[in-house]
mmCIF file of C-alpha atoms in Angstrom:
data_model
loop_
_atom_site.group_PDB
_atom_site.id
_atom_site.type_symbol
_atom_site.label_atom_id
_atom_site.label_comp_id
_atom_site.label_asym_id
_atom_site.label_seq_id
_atom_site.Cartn_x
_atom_site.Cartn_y
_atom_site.Cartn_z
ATOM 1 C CA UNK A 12 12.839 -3.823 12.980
ATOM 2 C CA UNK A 13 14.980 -3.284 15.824
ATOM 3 C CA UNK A 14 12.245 -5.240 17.984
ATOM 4 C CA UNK A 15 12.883 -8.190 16.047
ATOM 5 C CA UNK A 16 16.407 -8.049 15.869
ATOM 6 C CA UNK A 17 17.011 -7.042 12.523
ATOM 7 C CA UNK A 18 19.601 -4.705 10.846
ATOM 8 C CA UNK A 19 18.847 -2.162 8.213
ATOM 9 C CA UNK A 20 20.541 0.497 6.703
ATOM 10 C CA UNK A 21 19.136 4.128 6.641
ATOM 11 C CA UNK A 22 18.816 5.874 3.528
ATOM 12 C CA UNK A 23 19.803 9.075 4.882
ATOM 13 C CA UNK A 24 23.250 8.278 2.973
ATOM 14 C CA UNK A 25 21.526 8.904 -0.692
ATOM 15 C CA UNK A 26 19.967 11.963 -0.263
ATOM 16 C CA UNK A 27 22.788 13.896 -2.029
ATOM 17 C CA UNK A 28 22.292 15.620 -5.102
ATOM 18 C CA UNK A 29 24.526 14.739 -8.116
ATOM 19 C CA UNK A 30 26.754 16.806 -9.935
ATOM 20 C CA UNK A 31 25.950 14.153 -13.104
ATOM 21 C CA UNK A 32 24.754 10.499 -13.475
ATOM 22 C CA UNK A 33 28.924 9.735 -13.419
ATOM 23 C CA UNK A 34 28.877 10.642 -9.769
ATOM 24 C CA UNK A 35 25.692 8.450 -9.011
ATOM 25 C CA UNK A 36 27.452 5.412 -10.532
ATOM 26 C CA UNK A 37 30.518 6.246 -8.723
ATOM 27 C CA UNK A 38 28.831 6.044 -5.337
ATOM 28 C CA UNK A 39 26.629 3.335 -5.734
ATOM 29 C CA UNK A 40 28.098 0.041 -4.940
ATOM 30 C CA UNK A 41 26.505 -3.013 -4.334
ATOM 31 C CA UNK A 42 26.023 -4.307 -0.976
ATOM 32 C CA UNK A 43 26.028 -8.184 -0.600
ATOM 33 C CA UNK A 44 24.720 -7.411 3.595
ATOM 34 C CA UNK A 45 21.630 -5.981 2.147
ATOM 35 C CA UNK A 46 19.316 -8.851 2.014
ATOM 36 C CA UNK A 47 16.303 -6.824 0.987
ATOM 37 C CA UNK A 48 15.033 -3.461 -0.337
ATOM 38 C CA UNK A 49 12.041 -2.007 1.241
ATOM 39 C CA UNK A 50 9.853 0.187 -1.184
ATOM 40 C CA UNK A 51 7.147 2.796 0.021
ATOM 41 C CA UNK A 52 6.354 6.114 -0.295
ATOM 42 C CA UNK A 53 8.914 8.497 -0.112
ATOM 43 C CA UNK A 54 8.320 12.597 -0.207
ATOM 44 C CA UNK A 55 12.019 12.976 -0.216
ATOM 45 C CA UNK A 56 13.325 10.909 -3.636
ATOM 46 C CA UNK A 57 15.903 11.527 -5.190
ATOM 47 C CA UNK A 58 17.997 9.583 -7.965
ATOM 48 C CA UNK A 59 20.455 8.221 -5.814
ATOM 49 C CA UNK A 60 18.135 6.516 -3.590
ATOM 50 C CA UNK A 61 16.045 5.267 -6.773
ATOM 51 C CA UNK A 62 19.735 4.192 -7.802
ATOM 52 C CA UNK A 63 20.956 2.297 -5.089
ATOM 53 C CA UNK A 64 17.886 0.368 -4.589
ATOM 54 C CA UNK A 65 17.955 -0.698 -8.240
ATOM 55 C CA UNK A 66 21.755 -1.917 -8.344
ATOM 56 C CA UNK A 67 20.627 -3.660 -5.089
ATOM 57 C CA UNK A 68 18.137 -5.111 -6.856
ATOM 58 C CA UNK A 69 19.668 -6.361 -9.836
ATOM 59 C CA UNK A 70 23.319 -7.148 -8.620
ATOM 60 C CA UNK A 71 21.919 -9.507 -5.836
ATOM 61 C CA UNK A 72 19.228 -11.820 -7.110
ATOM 62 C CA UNK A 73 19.056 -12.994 -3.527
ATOM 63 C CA UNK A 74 17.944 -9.277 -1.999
ATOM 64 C CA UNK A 75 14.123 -9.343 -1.679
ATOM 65 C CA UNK A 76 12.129 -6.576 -3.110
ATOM 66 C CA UNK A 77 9.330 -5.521 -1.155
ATOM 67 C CA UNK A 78 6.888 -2.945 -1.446
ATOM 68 C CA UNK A 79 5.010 -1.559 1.314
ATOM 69 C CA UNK A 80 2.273 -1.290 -1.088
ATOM 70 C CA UNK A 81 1.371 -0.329 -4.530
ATOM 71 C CA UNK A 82 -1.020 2.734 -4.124
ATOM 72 C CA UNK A 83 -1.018 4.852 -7.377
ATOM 73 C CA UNK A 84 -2.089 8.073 -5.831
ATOM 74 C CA UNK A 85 -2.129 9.730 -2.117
ATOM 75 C CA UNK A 86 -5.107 12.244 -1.538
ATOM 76 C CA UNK A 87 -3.783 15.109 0.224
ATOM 77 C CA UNK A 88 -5.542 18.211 1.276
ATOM 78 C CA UNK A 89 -7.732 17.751 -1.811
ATOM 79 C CA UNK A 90 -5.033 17.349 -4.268
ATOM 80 C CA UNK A 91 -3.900 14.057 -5.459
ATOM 81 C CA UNK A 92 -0.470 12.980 -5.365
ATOM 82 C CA UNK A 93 1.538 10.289 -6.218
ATOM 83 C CA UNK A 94 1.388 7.152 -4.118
ATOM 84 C CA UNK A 95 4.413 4.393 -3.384
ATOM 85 C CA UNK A 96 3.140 2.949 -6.160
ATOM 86 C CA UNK A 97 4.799 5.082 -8.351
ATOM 87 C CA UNK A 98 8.179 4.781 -6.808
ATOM 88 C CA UNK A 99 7.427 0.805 -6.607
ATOM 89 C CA UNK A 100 6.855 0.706 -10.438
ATOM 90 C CA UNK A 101 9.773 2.836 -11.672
ATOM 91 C CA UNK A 102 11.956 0.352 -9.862
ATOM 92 C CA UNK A 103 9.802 -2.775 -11.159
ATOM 93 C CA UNK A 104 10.715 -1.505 -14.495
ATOM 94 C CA UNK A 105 14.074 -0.544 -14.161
ATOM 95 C CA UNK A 106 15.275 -4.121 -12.385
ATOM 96 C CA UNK A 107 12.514 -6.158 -14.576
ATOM 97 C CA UNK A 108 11.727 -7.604 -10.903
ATOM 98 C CA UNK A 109 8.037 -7.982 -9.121
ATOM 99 C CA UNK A 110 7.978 -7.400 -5.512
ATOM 100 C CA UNK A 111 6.017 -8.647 -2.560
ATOM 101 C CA UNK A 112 3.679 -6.542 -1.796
ATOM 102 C CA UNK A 113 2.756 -6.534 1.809
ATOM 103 C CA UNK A 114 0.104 -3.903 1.590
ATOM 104 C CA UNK A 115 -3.669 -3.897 0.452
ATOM 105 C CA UNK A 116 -5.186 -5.504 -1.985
ATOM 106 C CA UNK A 117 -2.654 -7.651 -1.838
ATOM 107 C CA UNK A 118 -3.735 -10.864 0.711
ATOM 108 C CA UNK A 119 -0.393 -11.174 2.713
ATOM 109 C CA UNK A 120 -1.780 -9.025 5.565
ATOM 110 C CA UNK A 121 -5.218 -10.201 5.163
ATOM 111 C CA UNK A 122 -3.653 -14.116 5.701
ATOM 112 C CA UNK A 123 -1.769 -12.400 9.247
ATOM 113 C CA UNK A 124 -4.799 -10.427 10.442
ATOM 114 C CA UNK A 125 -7.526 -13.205 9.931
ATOM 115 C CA UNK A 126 -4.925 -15.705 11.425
ATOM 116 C CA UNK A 127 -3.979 -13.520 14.228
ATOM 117 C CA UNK A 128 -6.513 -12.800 15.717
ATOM 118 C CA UNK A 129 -8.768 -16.129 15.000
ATOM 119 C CA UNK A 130 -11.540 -13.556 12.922
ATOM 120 C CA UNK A 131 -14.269 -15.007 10.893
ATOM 121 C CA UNK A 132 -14.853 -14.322 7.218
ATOM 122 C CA UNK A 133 -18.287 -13.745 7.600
ATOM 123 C CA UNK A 134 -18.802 -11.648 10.247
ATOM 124 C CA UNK A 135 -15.564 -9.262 9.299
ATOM 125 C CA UNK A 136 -16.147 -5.792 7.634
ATOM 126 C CA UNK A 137 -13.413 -4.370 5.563
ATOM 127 C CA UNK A 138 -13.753 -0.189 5.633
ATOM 128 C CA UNK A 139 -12.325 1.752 3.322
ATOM 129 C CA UNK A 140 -12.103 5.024 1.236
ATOM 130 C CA UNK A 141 -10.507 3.137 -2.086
ATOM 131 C CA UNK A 142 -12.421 1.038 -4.360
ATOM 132 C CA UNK A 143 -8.794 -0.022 -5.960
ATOM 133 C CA UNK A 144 -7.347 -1.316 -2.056
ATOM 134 C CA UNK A 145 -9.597 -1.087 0.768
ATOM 135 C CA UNK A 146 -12.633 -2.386 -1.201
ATOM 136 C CA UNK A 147 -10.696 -4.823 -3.389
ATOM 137 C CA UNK A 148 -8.424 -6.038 0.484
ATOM 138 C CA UNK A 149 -12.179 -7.355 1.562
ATOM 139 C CA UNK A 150 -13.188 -8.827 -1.594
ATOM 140 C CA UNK A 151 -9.734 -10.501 -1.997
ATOM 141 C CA UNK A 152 -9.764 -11.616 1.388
ATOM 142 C CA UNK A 153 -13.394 -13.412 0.748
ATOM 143 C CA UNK A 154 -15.054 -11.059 3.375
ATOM 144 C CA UNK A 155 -18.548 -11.243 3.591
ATOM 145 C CA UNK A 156 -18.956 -7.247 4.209
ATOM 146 C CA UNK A 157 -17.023 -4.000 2.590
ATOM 147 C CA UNK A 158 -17.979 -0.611 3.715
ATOM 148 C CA UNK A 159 -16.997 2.057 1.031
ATOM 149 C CA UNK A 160 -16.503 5.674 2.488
ATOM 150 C CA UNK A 161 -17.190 8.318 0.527
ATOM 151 C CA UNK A 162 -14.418 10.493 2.459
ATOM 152 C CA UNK A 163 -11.126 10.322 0.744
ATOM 153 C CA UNK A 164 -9.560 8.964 -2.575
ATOM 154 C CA UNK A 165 -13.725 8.063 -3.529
ATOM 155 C CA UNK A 166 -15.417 11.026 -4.129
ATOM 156 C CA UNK A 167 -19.528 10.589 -4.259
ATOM 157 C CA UNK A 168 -19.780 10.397 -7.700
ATOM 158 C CA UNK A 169 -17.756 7.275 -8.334
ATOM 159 C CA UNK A 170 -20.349 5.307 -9.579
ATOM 160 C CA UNK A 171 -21.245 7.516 -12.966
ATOM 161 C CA UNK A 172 -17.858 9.042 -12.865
ATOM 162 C CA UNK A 173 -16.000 5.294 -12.924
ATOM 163 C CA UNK A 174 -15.753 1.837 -13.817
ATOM 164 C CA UNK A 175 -16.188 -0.645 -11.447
ATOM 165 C CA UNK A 176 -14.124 -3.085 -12.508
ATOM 166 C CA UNK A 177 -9.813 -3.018 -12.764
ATOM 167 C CA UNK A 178 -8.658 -6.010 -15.441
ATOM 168 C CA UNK A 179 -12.351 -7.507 -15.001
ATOM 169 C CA UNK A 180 -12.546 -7.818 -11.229
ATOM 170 C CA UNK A 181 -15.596 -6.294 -9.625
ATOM 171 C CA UNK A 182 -14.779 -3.761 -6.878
ATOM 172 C CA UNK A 183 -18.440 -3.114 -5.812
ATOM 173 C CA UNK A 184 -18.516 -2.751 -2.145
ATOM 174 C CA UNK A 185 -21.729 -4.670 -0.215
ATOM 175 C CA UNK A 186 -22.301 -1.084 1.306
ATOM 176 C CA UNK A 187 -21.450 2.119 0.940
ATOM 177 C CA UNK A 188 -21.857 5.678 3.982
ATOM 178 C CA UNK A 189 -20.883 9.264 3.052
ATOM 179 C CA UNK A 190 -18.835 9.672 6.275
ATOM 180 C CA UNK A 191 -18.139 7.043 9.484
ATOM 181 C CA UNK A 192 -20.389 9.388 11.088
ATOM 182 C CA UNK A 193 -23.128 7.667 9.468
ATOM 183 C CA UNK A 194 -22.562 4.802 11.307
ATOM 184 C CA UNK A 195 -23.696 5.718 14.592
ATOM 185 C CA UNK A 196 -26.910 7.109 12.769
ATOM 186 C CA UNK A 197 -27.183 3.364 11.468
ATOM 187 C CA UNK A 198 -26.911 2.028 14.892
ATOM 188 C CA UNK A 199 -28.910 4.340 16.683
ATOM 189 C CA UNK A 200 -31.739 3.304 14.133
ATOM 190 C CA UNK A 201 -31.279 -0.527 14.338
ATOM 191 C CA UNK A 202 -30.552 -0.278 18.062
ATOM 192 C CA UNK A 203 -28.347 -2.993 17.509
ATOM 193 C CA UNK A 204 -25.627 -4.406 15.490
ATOM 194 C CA UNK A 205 -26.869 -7.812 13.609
ATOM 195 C CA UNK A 206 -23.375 -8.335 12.250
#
């Protein structure tokens, strides 16, 4: 942000804990410099940060909401843990708002990657560990190839253990390796890449 020029205001200023919700509202004032509210994960909530973003939110119809993306759950160290999603929809249904979502499956990054750097739908290979972003970011983006990695948040099982499908859209990925590691073993074999 500072590359570009552009202001932003930490949120090390709502990371006080409340005596009561009285004290919250007392503190939390809108902000008419604030012309958006960035949403992502965040280890360290708390309910005056929640707070602040939402009275930004719905005081100033002109302050953007934007989410950095909308991932449900975070594998960590083989637990699972919540994701920015949930942050993102607490505050979608407190302010009744929708943000832009800049992250996958959403197609705003595909659009600046594919236009950045001149790539070609067919011959472009999305890889990823989730069926619900990585996997969906290539289909979305109307790539020819998506390489599901049975490493993280898909375990090896997700084919008997899930649907493939999230409100009807199909999530299958052209291919699918246990680790990247397999790749080299696929290129040693083929000797070459045809793709």
């Amino acid at each position: 942000l500072d590359e570009f020029g552009v202001s932003y205001y930490p949120i090390n200023d709502h990371h006080y804990i409340p005596q009561d919700i009285n004290e919250v509202a007392t503190k939390t004032q809108v902000d008419p410099e604030i012309g958006a509210i960035v949403v992502g994960l965040d280890p360290f909530l708390v309910y005056p940060r929640l707070a602040f973003a939402h009275v930004q939110l719905t005081e100033n119809k002109d302050c953007l909401f934007i989410a950095t993306n909308t991932d449900a759950m975070l594998p960590v160290h083989g637990k699972s843990l919540p994701g920015a999603g949930s942050i993102v929809s607490g505050l979608i249904t407190s302010t009744g708002r929708n943000p832009i979502v800049l992250g996958k499956p959403h197609q705003n990054f595909m659009k600046l990657i594919m236009d950045s750097y001149h790539l070609n739908h067919t011959r472009t290979c999305m890889i990823g560990d989730r069926l619900d972003t990585d996997i969906m970011f290539g289909i979305n983006g109307n790539l020819k190839f998506t390489l599901l990695v049975l490493t993280g948040a898909t375990k090896p099982d997700w084919q008997q253990n899930n649907s493939n499908h999230t409100a009807g859209v199909e999530q299958e990925p052209s291919h699918c390796i246990t680790s990247l590691g397999d790749l080299y073993t696929i290129w040693k074999q083929s000797n070459s890449c045809k793709y």
